[in-house]
Amino acid sequence: MTNSMNDIRNSKCVMVIGENVCTSHPIAMQHILTAKEVNHAPFIVVDPRQSQTAALADYHVRLRSGTDIPLIYGMIHVILRNNWESKKMLEERTYAFKDLLAELSKYGLPDAKTTKTDIKEDLKTVSDISGVAVEDIIKLATTMAKNRPSTIIWAMGGTQHSHGTGVVRSYCLLQLVLGNMGVPGGGTNVFRGHDNVQGATDLGVTSDSLPGYYGVGESAFKHWSGVWDVDLEWIKGRFTSIKKMAKVKKTVDGKEVEVEEEVITKLMEKPGLTVARWYEAVLMDAKDLGQPTNVHAAIYWGHSSNCESQMDRVKQALDKVDLLVDIDPFITTTTVLPDRTDNVYLLPAATAYEQSGTVTNSNRGIQWRNRIVKPVFESRTDLDILVDFATRMGFGKDYAKNKFGPWKNFPEDVTKEINTGALSIGYRGQTVARLKRQMEYAHTFDIKTCRSTEGPTKGEQWGLPWPCWSNKHPGTAILYRIDVPVMQGGGGFRARWGDKAPDGEPLLTPKGSAPRGSPAGFAQGYDAVKAYAVDLTGKAIDDALAKGINPYGNGRARFNAFGIPDPVPTHREPIHSPRPELITK
């Protein structure tokens, strides 16, 4: 989420796609309605069905589910035909715009600058795929372009598709074309479902990354071993590796040949199965999974199996595992679904009101949550359960410490650990003292800017949204904003892909397109920015800030995200589509 829910009050046009805000985020809906009523911002809802949110919209456009990319591409074509694009954004702050144009041509959208055809003819293909009338595509694009800054809001209606990554990236590309990135009232705003979904993501509660999005490579484990004050070799010893014969490509006498040789796979560095597919690790042959044995235990924690698909296979796995544990304040589907009574354990966890700590909301803002009552009956806090598990498995002392020593006041120590290690995204400045102080002075924060106007918190953003680079940094309310200095929340796009793209094009911005006060255009090269995320002393970050430089550099946003499937977003018709003739295309 680039901006914030409150910042929607600054929008001149709001487009919601893939989200029923009234039902899912009723508080956020107030900000949308404020933009509509105070700014007279047109309110657009793109949704296959009539919802409560759609009932309040100025324009409700129905699309065929999952066809967001063709619809967005049609809107981009209209914008280009009318010369409404942000030329400065495209020329100075993005890479491979030409590749997007090439993708547009696959949908019957000709070069907008040279075509002589009627625009309604151009849009027939995307209209046919999406089910949205040509006139409505033109109206959507025109409304977004003529009422800037405009914002796009989505939730799981955008993400939960077989090609969901491409879907949400297409929204971002539209905002780049319109120049709505890095400006108040603009941005791409994805609403998370609960108060700490973003925080859970940030802390690596996924199968493919350690905290702070460091991944699971050896360098990531080395960094976090330093934060945890444990020996990296000890960490390695807790994982196994597997050896198998595999075909690999090698260069012999100048020619590339395929040979068979023994390959060692370090499971420490291999991403695990996602929560949506964990049951395959129980039911499939272990060899097909690339691991020495199947999974024999399942632990659900604050999450139930009723949100997983292929329930028949989920049930088979729940029946088959040797041990099933459900940690939750409530009885869930997981505990009643399997036909078994042995080795099923229900551990009552405390609710949010019974424990303290930090939570991170959709717009990257962090709050300290105070405990209201002590855990009731047999329930225990999540952290208490975790430490008990670690102790019983023999590494409790290693678990309950970090580079500052043993934990003394549990939640506070965990936050300090996050501040120390999650440097990559700037979790450094959200100290316990600052977060608690913000709670005390909450009345000083302006509802529209989310900035404190007086007292000891003056100048700070509510929640110190990441990146918050130091104790003196106010937090970043709007990502990628270059019209303010770094120490006021300014920053460009991340320079994390190298100085140049595979085609030789520069990935760093030219002079004049950097946060205000930065000494040079791109501030620093890629080699310089790689060090800040693993420097536990914080010196690399402090040195950059002293020069007015954003620690992660100043790169270009990529229309071509080389390195992933579908580098340019592509519509993928699902195999169970009611339009089988589109599947082969």
Coordinates of C-alpha atoms in Angstrom, one line a residue:
M1 CA 0.0 0.0 0.0
T2 CA 1.7 3.2 -1.2
N3 CA -0.4 5.8 0.6
S4 CA -2.9 5.5 3.4
M5 CA -6.6 5.2 4.1
N6 CA -6.7 8.7 5.5
D7 CA -4.9 10.1 2.4
I8 CA -7.9 9.0 0.3
R9 CA -9.4 12.2 1.6
N10 CA -7.0 14.0 -0.7
S11 CA -8.1 12.1 -3.8
K12 CA -10.0 13.7 -6.7
C13 CA -11.1 10.3 -8.0
V14 CA -11.4 7.0 -6.3
M15 CA -11.6 3.6 -8.2
V16 CA -12.4 0.5 -6.2
I17 CA -11.8 -2.8 -8.0
G18 CA -12.0 -6.2 -6.3
E19 CA -13.2 -5.0 -2.9
N20 CA -16.5 -4.4 -1.1
V21 CA -15.3 -1.7 1.2
C22 CA -18.6 -1.2 3.1
T23 CA -18.5 -4.8 4.3
S24 CA -14.8 -5.4 4.6
H25 CA -13.4 -2.0 5.7
P26 CA -16.3 0.2 7.0
I27 CA -13.9 2.6 8.7
A28 CA -11.9 3.1 5.5
M29 CA -15.2 3.7 3.7
Q30 CA -15.6 6.9 5.6
H31 CA -12.5 8.3 4.0
I32 CA -13.8 7.4 0.6
L33 CA -17.1 9.0 1.2
T34 CA -15.3 12.1 2.5
A35 CA -13.4 12.4 -0.8
K36 CA -16.6 11.9 -2.7
E37 CA -18.6 14.5 -0.7
V38 CA -15.9 17.1 0.1
N39 CA -13.7 16.9 -3.0
H40 CA -16.6 16.0 -5.3
A41 CA -14.4 13.1 -6.4
P42 CA -16.1 10.7 -8.8
F43 CA -16.4 7.3 -7.1
I44 CA -16.0 4.3 -9.4
V45 CA -16.6 0.7 -8.4
V46 CA -15.6 -2.1 -10.8
D47 CA -17.2 -5.3 -9.6
P48 CA -19.0 -8.2 -11.2
R49 CA -21.8 -8.0 -8.6
Q50 CA -24.0 -5.3 -7.1
S51 CA -22.6 -4.7 -3.6
Q52 CA -23.2 -2.2 -0.8
T53 CA -20.2 -0.3 -2.0
A54 CA -21.4 -0.3 -5.6
A55 CA -24.7 1.1 -4.5
L56 CA -22.8 4.2 -3.3
A57 CA -20.8 4.6 -6.5
D58 CA -21.2 7.3 -9.2
Y59 CA -20.2 4.6 -11.7
H60 CA -20.6 0.9 -11.2
V61 CA -19.0 -1.1 -14.0
R62 CA -19.4 -4.9 -14.1
L63 CA -16.5 -6.9 -15.5
R64 CA -16.2 -10.7 -16.0
S65 CA -14.4 -12.0 -13.0
G66 CA -10.6 -12.2 -13.5
T67 CA -10.4 -10.1 -16.6
D68 CA -8.9 -7.0 -14.9
I69 CA -5.8 -6.9 -17.1
P70 CA -7.6 -6.5 -20.4
L71 CA -9.9 -3.8 -18.9
I72 CA -6.9 -1.9 -17.5
Y73 CA -5.0 -2.2 -20.8
G74 CA -8.0 -0.8 -22.6
M75 CA -8.0 2.2 -20.2
I76 CA -4.3 2.7 -20.7
H77 CA -4.9 2.8 -24.5
V78 CA -7.6 5.5 -24.1
I79 CA -5.2 7.5 -22.0
L80 CA -2.4 7.3 -24.5
R81 CA -4.7 8.1 -27.4
N82 CA -5.6 11.4 -25.7
N83 CA -2.0 12.2 -24.6
W84 CA -3.1 12.1 -21.0
E85 CA -0.1 10.1 -19.8
S86 CA 2.5 11.5 -17.4
K87 CA 5.5 11.9 -19.7
K88 CA 7.9 12.9 -16.9
M89 CA 7.1 9.8 -14.9
L90 CA 7.4 7.5 -17.9
E91 CA 10.7 9.0 -19.2
E92 CA 12.6 9.6 -15.9
R93 CA 11.2 7.1 -13.4
T94 CA 10.2 3.9 -15.2
Y95 CA 11.9 1.2 -17.3
A96 CA 10.6 -0.7 -20.4
F97 CA 7.4 1.3 -21.1
K98 CA 7.9 0.1 -24.7
D99 CA 7.4 -3.5 -23.5
L100 CA 4.0 -2.6 -22.2
L101 CA 3.1 -1.1 -25.6
A102 CA 4.1 -4.4 -27.2
E103 CA 1.8 -6.2 -24.8
L104 CA -1.1 -3.9 -25.6
S105 CA -0.8 -4.8 -29.3
K106 CA -1.7 -8.4 -28.4
Y107 CA -5.1 -7.2 -27.4
G108 CA -5.9 -5.5 -30.6
L109 CA -4.7 -2.1 -29.2
P110 CA -2.6 -0.4 -31.9
D111 CA 0.1 2.2 -31.3
A112 CA -1.8 5.0 -29.8
K113 CA 0.5 7.7 -31.3
T114 CA 0.3 6.6 -35.0
T115 CA -3.0 4.7 -35.4
K116 CA -5.8 6.3 -37.5
T117 CA -8.4 3.8 -36.5
D118 CA -11.5 4.6 -34.5
I119 CA -10.9 4.2 -30.8
K120 CA -14.1 2.2 -30.4
E121 CA -12.8 -0.3 -32.9
D122 CA -9.5 -0.5 -31.0
L123 CA -11.3 -1.5 -27.8
K124 CA -13.5 -4.3 -29.2
T125 CA -11.1 -7.1 -28.2
V126 CA -10.7 -6.0 -24.5
S127 CA -14.4 -5.3 -24.4
D128 CA -15.2 -8.8 -25.6
I129 CA -12.8 -10.4 -23.1
S130 CA -13.9 -8.4 -20.1
G131 CA -17.5 -8.0 -20.8
V132 CA -17.3 -4.2 -20.2
A133 CA -18.9 -2.0 -22.9
V134 CA -16.5 0.1 -25.0
E135 CA -18.3 3.3 -23.8
D136 CA -17.7 2.3 -20.2
I137 CA -14.0 1.7 -20.8
I138 CA -13.6 5.1 -22.3
K139 CA -15.6 6.7 -19.4
L140 CA -13.4 5.0 -16.8
A141 CA -10.2 6.1 -18.4
T142 CA -11.5 9.7 -19.0
T143 CA -12.7 10.0 -15.4
M144 CA -9.4 8.8 -13.9
A145 CA -7.3 11.0 -16.2
K146 CA -9.3 14.2 -15.8
N147 CA -9.6 14.0 -12.0
R148 CA -6.1 13.7 -10.7
P149 CA -4.7 12.7 -8.3
S150 CA -6.8 9.6 -8.5
T151 CA -6.3 6.4 -6.4
I152 CA -6.9 2.7 -7.0
I153 CA -8.1 0.5 -4.2
W154 CA -8.4 -3.3 -4.1
A155 CA -8.3 -6.3 -1.9
M156 CA -8.7 -10.0 -2.4
G157 CA -11.0 -9.5 -5.4
G158 CA -7.8 -8.4 -7.2
T159 CA -5.3 -10.8 -5.7
Q160 CA -7.1 -14.1 -5.5
H161 CA -6.8 -15.3 -9.1
S162 CA -4.6 -17.8 -10.8
H163 CA -2.7 -14.9 -12.3
G164 CA -3.3 -12.5 -9.4
T165 CA 0.3 -11.1 -9.4
G166 CA -0.3 -9.9 -13.0
V167 CA -3.7 -8.5 -12.0
V168 CA -2.4 -6.3 -9.2
R169 CA 0.6 -5.2 -11.2
S170 CA -1.6 -4.0 -14.0
Y171 CA -3.3 -1.6 -11.5
C172 CA 0.2 -0.3 -10.6
L173 CA 1.1 0.2 -14.2
L174 CA -2.0 2.3 -14.8
Q175 CA -1.0 4.5 -11.9
L176 CA 2.5 4.9 -13.4
V177 CA 1.0 5.9 -16.7
L178 CA -1.2 8.5 -15.0
G179 CA 1.6 9.8 -12.8
N180 CA -0.4 9.0 -9.7
M181 CA 2.5 7.4 -7.9
G182 CA 4.3 9.2 -5.1
V183 CA 1.6 11.9 -4.7
P184 CA -0.9 12.7 -2.0
G185 CA -4.4 11.5 -3.0
G186 CA -2.9 9.0 -5.5
G187 CA -1.2 5.7 -5.2
T188 CA -2.2 2.0 -5.1
N189 CA -4.0 1.1 -1.9
V190 CA -4.5 -2.5 -1.1
F191 CA -6.7 -3.1 2.0
R192 CA -5.5 -5.9 4.3
G193 CA -8.2 -7.9 6.0
H194 CA -7.2 -7.7 9.7
D195 CA -5.3 -5.4 12.0
N196 CA -2.0 -7.2 11.6
V197 CA -2.0 -8.9 8.2
Q198 CA 0.7 -6.5 7.0
G199 CA 2.7 -7.0 10.2
A200 CA 2.5 -10.8 9.8
T201 CA 3.8 -10.4 6.2
D202 CA 6.6 -8.1 7.2
L203 CA 7.7 -10.5 9.9
G204 CA 8.0 -13.5 7.5
V205 CA 5.0 -15.5 8.5
T206 CA 5.3 -17.1 5.0
S207 CA 7.0 -20.2 3.7
D208 CA 9.5 -18.3 1.5
S209 CA 11.2 -15.7 3.6
L210 CA 12.7 -14.7 6.9
P211 CA 11.5 -11.5 8.5
G212 CA 11.8 -8.3 6.5
Y213 CA 11.6 -10.0 3.1
Y214 CA 15.2 -11.2 3.2
G215 CA 14.3 -14.6 1.6
V216 CA 15.7 -17.9 2.8
G217 CA 19.2 -17.9 1.3
E218 CA 22.3 -18.4 3.4
S219 CA 23.0 -14.6 3.5
A220 CA 19.5 -14.1 5.0
F221 CA 20.2 -16.7 7.7
K222 CA 23.6 -15.1 8.3
H223 CA 22.0 -11.7 8.8
W224 CA 19.3 -13.0 11.2
S225 CA 21.7 -15.2 13.1
G226 CA 23.6 -12.0 13.9
V227 CA 20.3 -10.4 15.1
W228 CA 19.4 -13.5 17.2
D229 CA 23.0 -13.8 18.5
V230 CA 23.2 -17.5 17.5
D231 CA 25.8 -19.4 15.6
L232 CA 25.1 -19.7 11.9
E233 CA 26.6 -23.2 11.9
W234 CA 24.1 -24.2 14.6
I235 CA 21.3 -22.9 12.5
K236 CA 22.5 -24.9 9.5
G237 CA 22.7 -28.0 11.7
R238 CA 18.9 -27.8 12.3
F239 CA 18.3 -28.5 8.6
T240 CA 19.1 -31.4 6.3
S241 CA 20.2 -31.6 2.7
I242 CA 19.3 -34.1 0.1
K243 CA 21.4 -35.5 -2.7
K244 CA 20.0 -36.7 -6.0
M245 CA 21.0 -37.2 -9.6
A246 CA 19.8 -34.5 -11.9
K247 CA 20.5 -33.2 -15.4
V248 CA 22.4 -29.9 -15.5
K249 CA 23.7 -27.8 -18.3
K250 CA 27.4 -27.2 -18.6
T251 CA 29.8 -25.7 -21.1
V252 CA 32.3 -28.2 -22.6
D253 CA 34.7 -27.2 -25.2
G254 CA 32.7 -24.0 -25.8
K255 CA 29.5 -25.9 -26.3
E256 CA 26.6 -26.2 -23.9
V257 CA 25.8 -29.8 -23.1
E258 CA 23.4 -31.5 -20.7
V259 CA 25.1 -33.9 -18.2
E260 CA 23.8 -35.9 -15.3
E261 CA 25.5 -35.4 -11.9
E262 CA 24.8 -35.4 -8.2
V263 CA 23.0 -32.2 -7.0
I264 CA 22.8 -31.2 -3.4
T265 CA 19.7 -29.3 -2.3
K266 CA 19.9 -27.4 1.0
L267 CA 16.4 -27.5 2.5
M268 CA 17.4 -24.5 4.6
E269 CA 17.4 -22.4 1.4
K270 CA 14.3 -24.0 -0.2
P271 CA 11.0 -22.2 0.1
G272 CA 8.3 -24.4 1.9
L273 CA 4.8 -25.2 0.7
T274 CA 2.2 -22.4 1.1
V275 CA -0.6 -22.7 3.5
A276 CA -2.9 -23.3 0.6
R277 CA -1.0 -26.5 -0.4
W278 CA 0.5 -27.8 2.8
Y279 CA -1.5 -31.0 2.6
E280 CA 0.5 -32.1 -0.4
A281 CA 3.5 -32.6 1.9
V282 CA 1.4 -35.2 3.7
L283 CA -0.2 -37.0 0.8
M284 CA 2.4 -36.9 -2.0
D285 CA 5.4 -39.1 -2.3
A286 CA 8.2 -37.3 -0.4
K287 CA 10.6 -37.8 -3.4
D288 CA 8.2 -35.7 -5.5
L289 CA 8.3 -33.0 -2.9
G290 CA 12.1 -32.9 -3.0
Q291 CA 12.5 -33.8 0.7
P292 CA 13.6 -36.9 2.6
T293 CA 10.3 -37.5 4.4
N294 CA 6.7 -36.5 4.4
V295 CA 5.2 -34.0 6.9
H296 CA 3.9 -35.9 10.0
A297 CA 2.5 -33.0 12.1
A298 CA 0.2 -30.1 11.4
I299 CA -0.1 -27.0 13.7
Y300 CA -2.7 -24.4 12.9
W301 CA -2.3 -21.1 14.8
G302 CA -4.8 -18.4 14.5
H303 CA -5.8 -19.8 11.1
S304 CA -8.4 -22.4 10.1
S305 CA -8.8 -24.9 7.3
N306 CA -12.1 -23.5 6.2
C307 CA -10.3 -20.9 4.1
E308 CA -8.4 -23.6 2.1
S309 CA -9.6 -25.1 -1.2
Q310 CA -9.7 -28.8 -2.1
M311 CA -11.3 -29.6 1.2
D312 CA -11.3 -33.3 0.5
R313 CA -7.5 -33.4 0.3
V314 CA -7.2 -31.2 3.4
K315 CA -9.4 -33.7 5.3
Q316 CA -7.3 -36.6 4.1
A317 CA -4.2 -34.9 5.4
L318 CA -5.8 -34.0 8.7
D319 CA -6.7 -37.6 9.1
K320 CA -3.3 -38.9 8.2
V321 CA -0.8 -36.7 10.2
D322 CA 0.5 -38.3 13.4
L323 CA 0.0 -35.0 15.3
L324 CA -2.7 -32.3 14.9
V325 CA -2.5 -29.1 17.0
D326 CA -4.9 -26.2 16.8
I327 CA -3.9 -23.0 18.7
D328 CA -6.8 -20.6 18.8
P329 CA -9.2 -18.8 21.1
F330 CA -12.1 -20.6 19.5
I331 CA -13.0 -24.1 18.2
T332 CA -12.3 -24.1 14.5
T333 CA -13.1 -26.2 11.4
T334 CA -9.7 -27.8 11.7
T335 CA -10.5 -29.4 15.0
V336 CA -13.9 -30.8 14.0
L337 CA -13.2 -31.8 10.4
P338 CA -11.0 -34.9 10.8
D339 CA -12.5 -38.3 11.8
R340 CA -10.1 -38.9 14.7
T341 CA -9.9 -38.5 18.5
D342 CA -6.2 -39.4 19.0
N343 CA -3.3 -37.0 19.1
V344 CA -5.5 -33.9 18.4
Y345 CA -4.7 -31.1 20.8
L346 CA -6.6 -27.8 21.3
L347 CA -4.4 -25.1 22.9
P348 CA -6.4 -22.0 24.0
A349 CA -4.6 -18.9 22.8
A350 CA -5.2 -15.4 24.3
T351 CA -7.2 -12.9 22.2
A352 CA -5.9 -9.5 21.1
Y353 CA -7.3 -8.0 24.3
E354 CA -5.3 -10.3 26.5
Q355 CA -1.8 -9.5 25.2
S356 CA 0.3 -6.5 24.2
G357 CA 2.7 -5.8 21.4
T358 CA 2.9 -4.1 18.0
V359 CA 0.4 -4.5 15.1
T360 CA 1.0 -3.1 11.6
N361 CA -2.0 -2.1 9.6
S362 CA -2.6 -1.9 5.8
N363 CA -0.8 1.4 5.3
R364 CA 2.4 0.2 7.1
G365 CA 1.5 2.1 10.2
I366 CA 2.4 0.5 13.5
Q367 CA 0.6 0.8 16.9
W368 CA 1.5 -0.4 20.3
R369 CA -1.5 -2.5 21.6
N370 CA -1.9 -2.6 25.3
R371 CA -3.3 -5.6 27.2
I372 CA -6.8 -4.9 28.5
V373 CA -7.2 -8.0 30.8
K374 CA -5.0 -10.9 31.7
P375 CA -5.5 -14.2 29.8
V376 CA -8.6 -15.9 31.1
F377 CA -9.1 -19.5 32.1
E378 CA -6.4 -21.7 30.6
S379 CA -5.5 -19.4 27.7
R380 CA -2.0 -18.2 27.2
T381 CA -0.4 -15.4 25.1
D382 CA 1.1 -16.4 21.7
L383 CA 4.6 -15.4 22.8
D384 CA 4.3 -17.5 26.0
I385 CA 3.3 -20.5 23.9
L386 CA 6.2 -20.0 21.5
V387 CA 8.8 -19.7 24.2
D388 CA 7.4 -22.8 25.9
F389 CA 7.6 -24.8 22.6
A390 CA 11.2 -23.6 22.1
T391 CA 12.2 -24.6 25.7
R392 CA 10.6 -28.0 25.5
M393 CA 12.5 -28.6 22.2
G394 CA 15.8 -27.7 23.7
F395 CA 16.6 -24.3 22.4
G396 CA 14.6 -22.0 24.7
K397 CA 17.6 -19.9 25.8
D398 CA 18.7 -19.3 22.2
Y399 CA 15.2 -18.5 21.2
A400 CA 14.5 -15.9 24.0
K401 CA 17.5 -13.6 23.3
N402 CA 19.0 -11.3 20.7
K403 CA 22.2 -9.4 20.2
F404 CA 21.3 -7.3 23.3
G405 CA 21.1 -10.3 25.6
P406 CA 18.2 -12.4 27.1
W407 CA 14.7 -11.1 26.8
K408 CA 13.4 -9.3 29.9
N409 CA 10.1 -7.8 29.0
F410 CA 8.9 -10.1 26.2
P411 CA 6.8 -8.0 23.8
E412 CA 9.2 -5.0 24.1
D413 CA 12.2 -7.2 23.4
V414 CA 10.6 -8.6 20.3
T415 CA 10.0 -5.1 19.0
K416 CA 13.6 -4.2 19.7
E417 CA 14.6 -7.3 17.7
I418 CA 12.5 -6.2 14.8
N419 CA 14.0 -2.7 14.9
T420 CA 17.5 -4.3 14.8
G421 CA 17.0 -6.8 12.0
A422 CA 14.3 -5.6 9.6
L423 CA 16.5 -2.9 8.1
S424 CA 15.5 -3.7 4.5
I425 CA 12.1 -2.0 4.8
G426 CA 13.0 0.5 7.5
Y427 CA 11.5 -1.0 10.7
R428 CA 14.3 0.7 12.6
G429 CA 12.8 3.9 13.9
Q430 CA 9.5 2.5 15.4
T431 CA 10.9 2.0 18.9
V432 CA 8.7 1.0 21.8
A433 CA 9.2 4.4 23.4
R434 CA 8.0 6.3 20.3
L435 CA 5.0 4.0 19.7
K436 CA 3.8 4.2 23.3
R437 CA 4.3 8.0 23.2
Q438 CA 2.1 8.2 20.1
M439 CA -0.7 6.4 21.9
E440 CA -0.5 9.0 24.6
Y441 CA -0.6 11.9 22.2
A442 CA -3.0 10.5 19.7
H443 CA -5.1 13.6 19.9
T444 CA -2.4 15.7 18.3
F445 CA -2.6 13.9 14.9
D446 CA -4.5 15.5 12.0
I447 CA -7.1 13.2 10.5
K448 CA -6.3 14.2 6.9
T449 CA -2.5 14.2 7.0
C450 CA -2.0 11.8 9.9
R451 CA 0.8 14.1 11.1
S452 CA 1.2 15.3 14.6
T453 CA 0.8 19.1 15.0
E454 CA 2.1 19.7 18.5
G455 CA 3.7 18.2 21.6
P456 CA 6.7 15.7 21.7
T457 CA 5.3 13.9 18.6
K458 CA 5.2 17.0 16.5
G459 CA 6.0 16.2 12.8
E460 CA 5.7 12.5 13.2
Q461 CA 3.4 10.4 11.0
W462 CA 0.8 8.4 12.9
G463 CA 2.1 4.8 13.3
L464 CA 5.6 5.8 12.0
P465 CA 4.8 3.9 8.7
W466 CA 7.8 2.0 7.3
P467 CA 10.3 2.9 6.1
C468 CA 11.1 4.8 9.2
W469 CA 14.8 5.0 9.1
S470 CA 15.8 6.4 12.5
N471 CA 14.6 7.8 15.8
K472 CA 14.4 11.2 14.1
H473 CA 12.6 10.0 10.9
P474 CA 8.9 10.8 10.9
G475 CA 7.9 7.7 9.0
T476 CA 6.9 7.4 5.3
A477 CA 3.2 8.3 4.7
I478 CA 3.5 8.1 0.9
L479 CA 5.9 5.8 -0.8
Y480 CA 8.0 6.9 -3.8
R481 CA 7.4 10.6 -3.1
I482 CA 10.2 12.8 -4.4
D483 CA 8.8 16.4 -3.8
V484 CA 9.9 16.2 -0.1
P485 CA 13.3 15.5 1.5
V486 CA 14.2 12.0 2.8
M487 CA 13.9 13.1 6.4
Q488 CA 10.4 14.2 5.7
G489 CA 9.4 10.9 4.2
G490 CA 10.7 11.3 0.7
G491 CA 12.1 8.5 -1.4
G492 CA 12.2 7.1 -4.9
F493 CA 11.5 3.6 -6.2
R494 CA 13.8 0.9 -4.8
A495 CA 17.1 0.4 -6.5
R496 CA 17.2 -3.4 -6.0
W497 CA 17.5 -4.8 -9.5
G498 CA 21.1 -3.6 -10.4
D499 CA 22.4 -0.5 -12.1
K500 CA 21.3 -1.8 -15.6
A501 CA 18.7 -4.1 -16.9
P502 CA 19.5 -7.2 -19.0
D503 CA 19.0 -5.1 -22.2
G504 CA 21.5 -2.5 -21.0
E505 CA 19.0 0.2 -20.1
P506 CA 19.7 2.1 -16.9
L507 CA 17.6 1.2 -13.8
L508 CA 18.6 4.3 -11.8
T509 CA 16.9 7.6 -12.3
P510 CA 18.6 10.6 -14.0
K511 CA 19.6 13.7 -12.2
G512 CA 16.7 15.9 -11.2
S513 CA 14.3 13.0 -10.3
A514 CA 15.3 12.3 -6.7
P515 CA 13.9 13.3 -3.3
R516 CA 14.3 17.0 -2.6
G517 CA 17.7 17.8 -1.3
S518 CA 19.5 14.6 -2.5
P519 CA 22.9 15.5 -3.8
A520 CA 22.6 13.7 -7.1
G521 CA 19.9 12.3 -9.4
F522 CA 20.0 8.6 -8.5
A523 CA 21.7 9.3 -5.1
Q524 CA 23.8 6.2 -5.1
G525 CA 24.4 3.1 -7.2
Y526 CA 23.2 -0.4 -6.6
D527 CA 26.4 -1.6 -4.9
A528 CA 26.2 1.1 -2.3
V529 CA 22.6 0.4 -1.4
K530 CA 23.0 -3.4 -0.9
A531 CA 25.0 -2.9 2.3
Y532 CA 22.4 -1.0 4.4
A533 CA 20.1 -3.9 4.9
V534 CA 22.7 -6.1 6.6
D535 CA 24.6 -3.5 8.6
L536 CA 23.5 -4.1 12.2
T537 CA 25.4 -1.1 13.4
G538 CA 23.1 1.1 11.4
K539 CA 26.0 3.2 10.2
A540 CA 25.2 2.7 6.5
I541 CA 21.6 4.0 7.1
D542 CA 22.8 7.0 9.2
D543 CA 25.5 8.0 6.6
A544 CA 22.9 8.0 3.8
L545 CA 20.4 10.1 5.8
A546 CA 23.2 12.6 6.7
K547 CA 23.7 13.2 3.0
G548 CA 19.9 13.5 2.3
I549 CA 19.9 10.1 0.5
N550 CA 17.3 7.4 0.8
P551 CA 19.1 4.2 2.0
Y552 CA 17.6 2.0 -0.7
G553 CA 18.7 4.3 -3.5
N554 CA 16.5 5.7 -6.3
G555 CA 15.6 3.3 -9.0
R556 CA 13.1 3.0 -11.8
A557 CA 9.7 1.2 -11.6
R558 CA 9.7 -1.7 -14.0
F559 CA 7.0 -2.2 -16.6
N560 CA 9.0 -5.3 -17.5
A561 CA 9.7 -7.3 -14.2
F562 CA 12.3 -9.5 -15.7
G563 CA 13.0 -12.6 -13.6
I564 CA 9.4 -13.7 -13.1
P565 CA 6.8 -15.5 -15.2
D566 CA 4.8 -12.9 -17.3
P567 CA 7.4 -10.1 -16.9
V568 CA 4.7 -7.8 -18.4
P569 CA 1.2 -8.6 -17.0
T570 CA -0.7 -11.0 -19.2
H571 CA -4.3 -12.1 -19.0
R572 CA -4.6 -15.8 -18.2
E573 CA -7.9 -17.4 -18.9
P574 CA -8.6 -20.0 -16.2
I575 CA -9.0 -23.6 -17.5
H576 CA -12.5 -23.8 -16.2
S577 CA -13.5 -20.7 -18.1
P578 CA -16.9 -20.2 -19.6
R579 CA -15.0 -18.9 -22.7
P580 CA -13.0 -21.9 -23.8
E581 CA -12.1 -20.2 -27.1
L582 CA -10.0 -17.7 -25.1
I583 CA -8.0 -20.4 -23.2
T584 CA -5.7 -21.2 -26.1
K585 CA -5.0 -17.5 -26.6

